[in-house]
Coordinates of C-alpha atoms in Angstrom, one line a residue:
X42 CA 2.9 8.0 -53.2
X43 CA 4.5 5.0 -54.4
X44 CA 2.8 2.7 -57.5
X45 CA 1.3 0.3 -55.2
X46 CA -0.2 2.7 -52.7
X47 CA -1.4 4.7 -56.3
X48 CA -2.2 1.6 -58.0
X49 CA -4.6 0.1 -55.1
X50 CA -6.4 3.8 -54.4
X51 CA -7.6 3.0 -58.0
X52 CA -8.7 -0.2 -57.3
X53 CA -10.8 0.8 -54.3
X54 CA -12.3 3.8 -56.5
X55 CA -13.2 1.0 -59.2
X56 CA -14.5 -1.1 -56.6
X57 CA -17.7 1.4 -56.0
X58 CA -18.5 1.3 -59.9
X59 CA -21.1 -1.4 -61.0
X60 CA -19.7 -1.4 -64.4
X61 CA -16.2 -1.5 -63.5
X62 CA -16.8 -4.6 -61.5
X63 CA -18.9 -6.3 -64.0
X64 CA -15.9 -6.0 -66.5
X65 CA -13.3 -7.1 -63.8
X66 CA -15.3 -9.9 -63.3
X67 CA -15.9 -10.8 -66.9
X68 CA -12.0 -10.0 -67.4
X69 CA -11.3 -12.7 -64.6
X70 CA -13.6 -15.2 -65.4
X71 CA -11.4 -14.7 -69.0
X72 CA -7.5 -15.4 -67.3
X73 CA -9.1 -18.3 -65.5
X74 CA -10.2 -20.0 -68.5
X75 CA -6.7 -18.5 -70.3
X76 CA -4.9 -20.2 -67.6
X77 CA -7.2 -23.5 -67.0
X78 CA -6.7 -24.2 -70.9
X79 CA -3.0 -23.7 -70.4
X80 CA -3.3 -26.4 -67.7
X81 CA -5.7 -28.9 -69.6
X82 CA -7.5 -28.2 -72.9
X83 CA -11.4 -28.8 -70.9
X84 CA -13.1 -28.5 -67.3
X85 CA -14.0 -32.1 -67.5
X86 CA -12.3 -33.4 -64.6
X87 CA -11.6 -37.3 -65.7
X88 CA -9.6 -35.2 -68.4
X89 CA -7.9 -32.2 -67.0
X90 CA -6.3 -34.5 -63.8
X91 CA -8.7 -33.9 -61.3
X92 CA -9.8 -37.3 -61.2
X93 CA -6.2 -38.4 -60.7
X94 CA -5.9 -35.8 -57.8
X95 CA -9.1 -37.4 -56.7
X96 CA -8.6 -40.9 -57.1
X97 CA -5.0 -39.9 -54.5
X98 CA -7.1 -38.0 -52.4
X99 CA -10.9 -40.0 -51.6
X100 CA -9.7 -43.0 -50.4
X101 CA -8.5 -41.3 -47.2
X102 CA -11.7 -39.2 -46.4
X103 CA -14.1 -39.7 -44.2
X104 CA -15.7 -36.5 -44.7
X105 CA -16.0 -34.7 -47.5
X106 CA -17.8 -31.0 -48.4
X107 CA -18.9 -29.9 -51.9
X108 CA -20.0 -26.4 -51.5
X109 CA -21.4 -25.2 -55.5
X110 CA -22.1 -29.0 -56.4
X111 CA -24.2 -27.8 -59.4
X112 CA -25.6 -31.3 -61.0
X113 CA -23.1 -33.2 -58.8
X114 CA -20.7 -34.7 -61.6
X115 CA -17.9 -34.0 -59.2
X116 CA -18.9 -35.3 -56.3
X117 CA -20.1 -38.8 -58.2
X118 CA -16.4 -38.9 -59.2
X119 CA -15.0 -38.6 -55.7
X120 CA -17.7 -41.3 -54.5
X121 CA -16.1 -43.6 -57.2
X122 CA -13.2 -43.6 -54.3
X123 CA -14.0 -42.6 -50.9
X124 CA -14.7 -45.3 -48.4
X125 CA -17.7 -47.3 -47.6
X126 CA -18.1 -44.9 -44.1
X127 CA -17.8 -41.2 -45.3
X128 CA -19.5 -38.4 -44.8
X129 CA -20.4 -36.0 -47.1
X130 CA -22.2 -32.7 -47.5
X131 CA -23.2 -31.2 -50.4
X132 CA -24.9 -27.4 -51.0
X133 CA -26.2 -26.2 -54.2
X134 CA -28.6 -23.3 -53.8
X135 CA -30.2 -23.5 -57.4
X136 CA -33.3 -25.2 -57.3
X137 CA -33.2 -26.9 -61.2
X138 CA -30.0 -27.8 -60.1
X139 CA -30.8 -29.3 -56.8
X140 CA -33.5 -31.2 -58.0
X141 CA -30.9 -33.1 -60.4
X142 CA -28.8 -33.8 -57.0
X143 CA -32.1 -35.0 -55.4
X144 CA -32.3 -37.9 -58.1
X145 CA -29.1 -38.4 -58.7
X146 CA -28.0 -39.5 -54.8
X147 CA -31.6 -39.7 -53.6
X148 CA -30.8 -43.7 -52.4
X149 CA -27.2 -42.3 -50.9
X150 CA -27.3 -42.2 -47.2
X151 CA -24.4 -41.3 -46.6
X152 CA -25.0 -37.4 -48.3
X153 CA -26.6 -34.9 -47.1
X154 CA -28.0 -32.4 -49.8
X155 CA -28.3 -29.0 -48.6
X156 CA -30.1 -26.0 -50.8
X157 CA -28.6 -23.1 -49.8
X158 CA -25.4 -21.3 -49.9
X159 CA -21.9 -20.9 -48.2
X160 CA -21.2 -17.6 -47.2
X161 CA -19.3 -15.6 -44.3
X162 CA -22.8 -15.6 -43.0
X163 CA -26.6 -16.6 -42.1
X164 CA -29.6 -15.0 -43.6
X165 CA -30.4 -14.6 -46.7
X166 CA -28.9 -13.5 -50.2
X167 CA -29.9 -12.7 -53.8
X168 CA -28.8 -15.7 -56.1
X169 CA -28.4 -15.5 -59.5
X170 CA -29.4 -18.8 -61.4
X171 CA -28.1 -19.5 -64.9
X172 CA -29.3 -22.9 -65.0
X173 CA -28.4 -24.7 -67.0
X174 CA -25.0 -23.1 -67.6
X175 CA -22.5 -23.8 -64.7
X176 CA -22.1 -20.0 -63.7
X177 CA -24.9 -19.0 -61.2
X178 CA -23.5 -17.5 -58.1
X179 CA -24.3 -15.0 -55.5
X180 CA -22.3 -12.5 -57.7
X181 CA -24.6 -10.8 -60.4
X182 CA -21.9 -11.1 -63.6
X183 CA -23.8 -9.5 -65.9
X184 CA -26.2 -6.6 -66.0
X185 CA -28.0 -7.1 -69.3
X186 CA -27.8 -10.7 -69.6
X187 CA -32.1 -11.2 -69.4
X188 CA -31.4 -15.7 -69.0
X189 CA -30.2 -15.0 -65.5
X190 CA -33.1 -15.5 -62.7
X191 CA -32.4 -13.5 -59.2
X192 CA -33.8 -15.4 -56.2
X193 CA -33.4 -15.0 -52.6
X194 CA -32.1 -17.9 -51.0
X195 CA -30.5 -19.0 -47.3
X196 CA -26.8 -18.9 -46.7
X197 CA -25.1 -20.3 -44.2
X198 CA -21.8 -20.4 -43.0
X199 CA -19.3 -24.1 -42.9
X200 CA -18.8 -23.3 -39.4
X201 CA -22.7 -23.6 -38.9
X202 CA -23.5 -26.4 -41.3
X203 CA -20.1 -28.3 -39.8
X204 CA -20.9 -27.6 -36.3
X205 CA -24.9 -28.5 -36.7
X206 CA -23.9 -32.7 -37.9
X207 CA -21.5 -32.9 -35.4
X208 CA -18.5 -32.9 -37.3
X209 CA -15.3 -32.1 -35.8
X210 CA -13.0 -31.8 -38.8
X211 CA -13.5 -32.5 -42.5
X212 CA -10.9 -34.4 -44.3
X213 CA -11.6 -32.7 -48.2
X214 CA -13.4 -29.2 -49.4
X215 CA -14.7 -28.4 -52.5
X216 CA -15.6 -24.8 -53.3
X217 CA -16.6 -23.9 -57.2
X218 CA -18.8 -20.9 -56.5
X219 CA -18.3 -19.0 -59.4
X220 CA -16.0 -16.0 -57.9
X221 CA -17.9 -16.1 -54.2
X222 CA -15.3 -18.6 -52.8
X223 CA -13.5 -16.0 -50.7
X224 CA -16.8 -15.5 -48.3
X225 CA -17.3 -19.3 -48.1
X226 CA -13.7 -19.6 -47.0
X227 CA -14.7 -17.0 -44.9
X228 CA -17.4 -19.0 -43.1
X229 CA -15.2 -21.6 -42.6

């Protein structure tokens, strides 16, 4: 048995622990930030660039997808630059959190808000709400943490939510679901 064969054996044996993915996942969520401050020294995206990759970006979309839009701060920044004719769809399965979306575009036609979220399918799924911190998901990171609140909530796949408005292509996707961004891409 070679190391990579040996070393991914042990990976799938620590993939049936609890514990051992709670710490993977706390260890990950630990090299992202590692890295993201290497990159820029916050997750504010008028100062870490994203606003410049943005501003590139917006003007060319017609259609856009924010999948994980939490309070919506990102999304508001890539309105500062799309056109007067886009699109846009926005999910955020967290109720507190979807109720700020709900006043902050509530006079935007152009959106549609969506409670629920992305996956690699339809149904249902426990959500884990942190609100207000920006790390709810539908991935439990923490077993003793009592400020988290498990829901159930509908997920749906893009594909679905794409194919229900009509849309043939979108021209920009955003995914910040706090470690679930493989199923969305999944469903997509």
């Amino acid at each position: 048995m070679n190391f990579k064969s040996f070393l991914n054996s042990i990976q799938h044996k620590l993939s049936r622990s609890k514990l051992a993915v709670v710490l993977a996942i706390k260890l990950r969520n630990q090299c992202n930030s590692i890295i993201a401050y290497h990159l820029a020294e916050t997750s504010n995206h008028y100062e870490n660039g994203e606003s410049w990759l943005i501003e590139m970006i917006a003007a060319d979309c017609s259609t856009f997808i924010d999948v994980g839009a939490y309070i919506g701060d990102w999304s508001e920044c890539f309105l500062n630059y799309a056109p007067k004719d886009y699109s846009g769809l926005i999910f955020e399965p967290s109720e507190s959190a979807f109720h700020s979306l709900e006043n902050k575009f509530k006079d935007n036609l152009n959106l549609s808000l969506i409670q629920l979220a992305c996956s690699d399918s339809i149904g249902e799924a426990i959500f884990y709400d942190e609100y207000p911190k920006q790390s709810s998901s539908l991935i439990k990171n923490d077993i003793n943490n009592n400020s988290i609140f498990a829901k159930n909530v509908k997920i749906s796949t893009l594909d679905e939510q794409v194919t229900n408005r009509g849309w043939g292509y979108i021209d920009f996707l955003k995914i910040d679901c706090e470690g679930y961004d493989m199923h969305v891409l999944r469903g997509g």
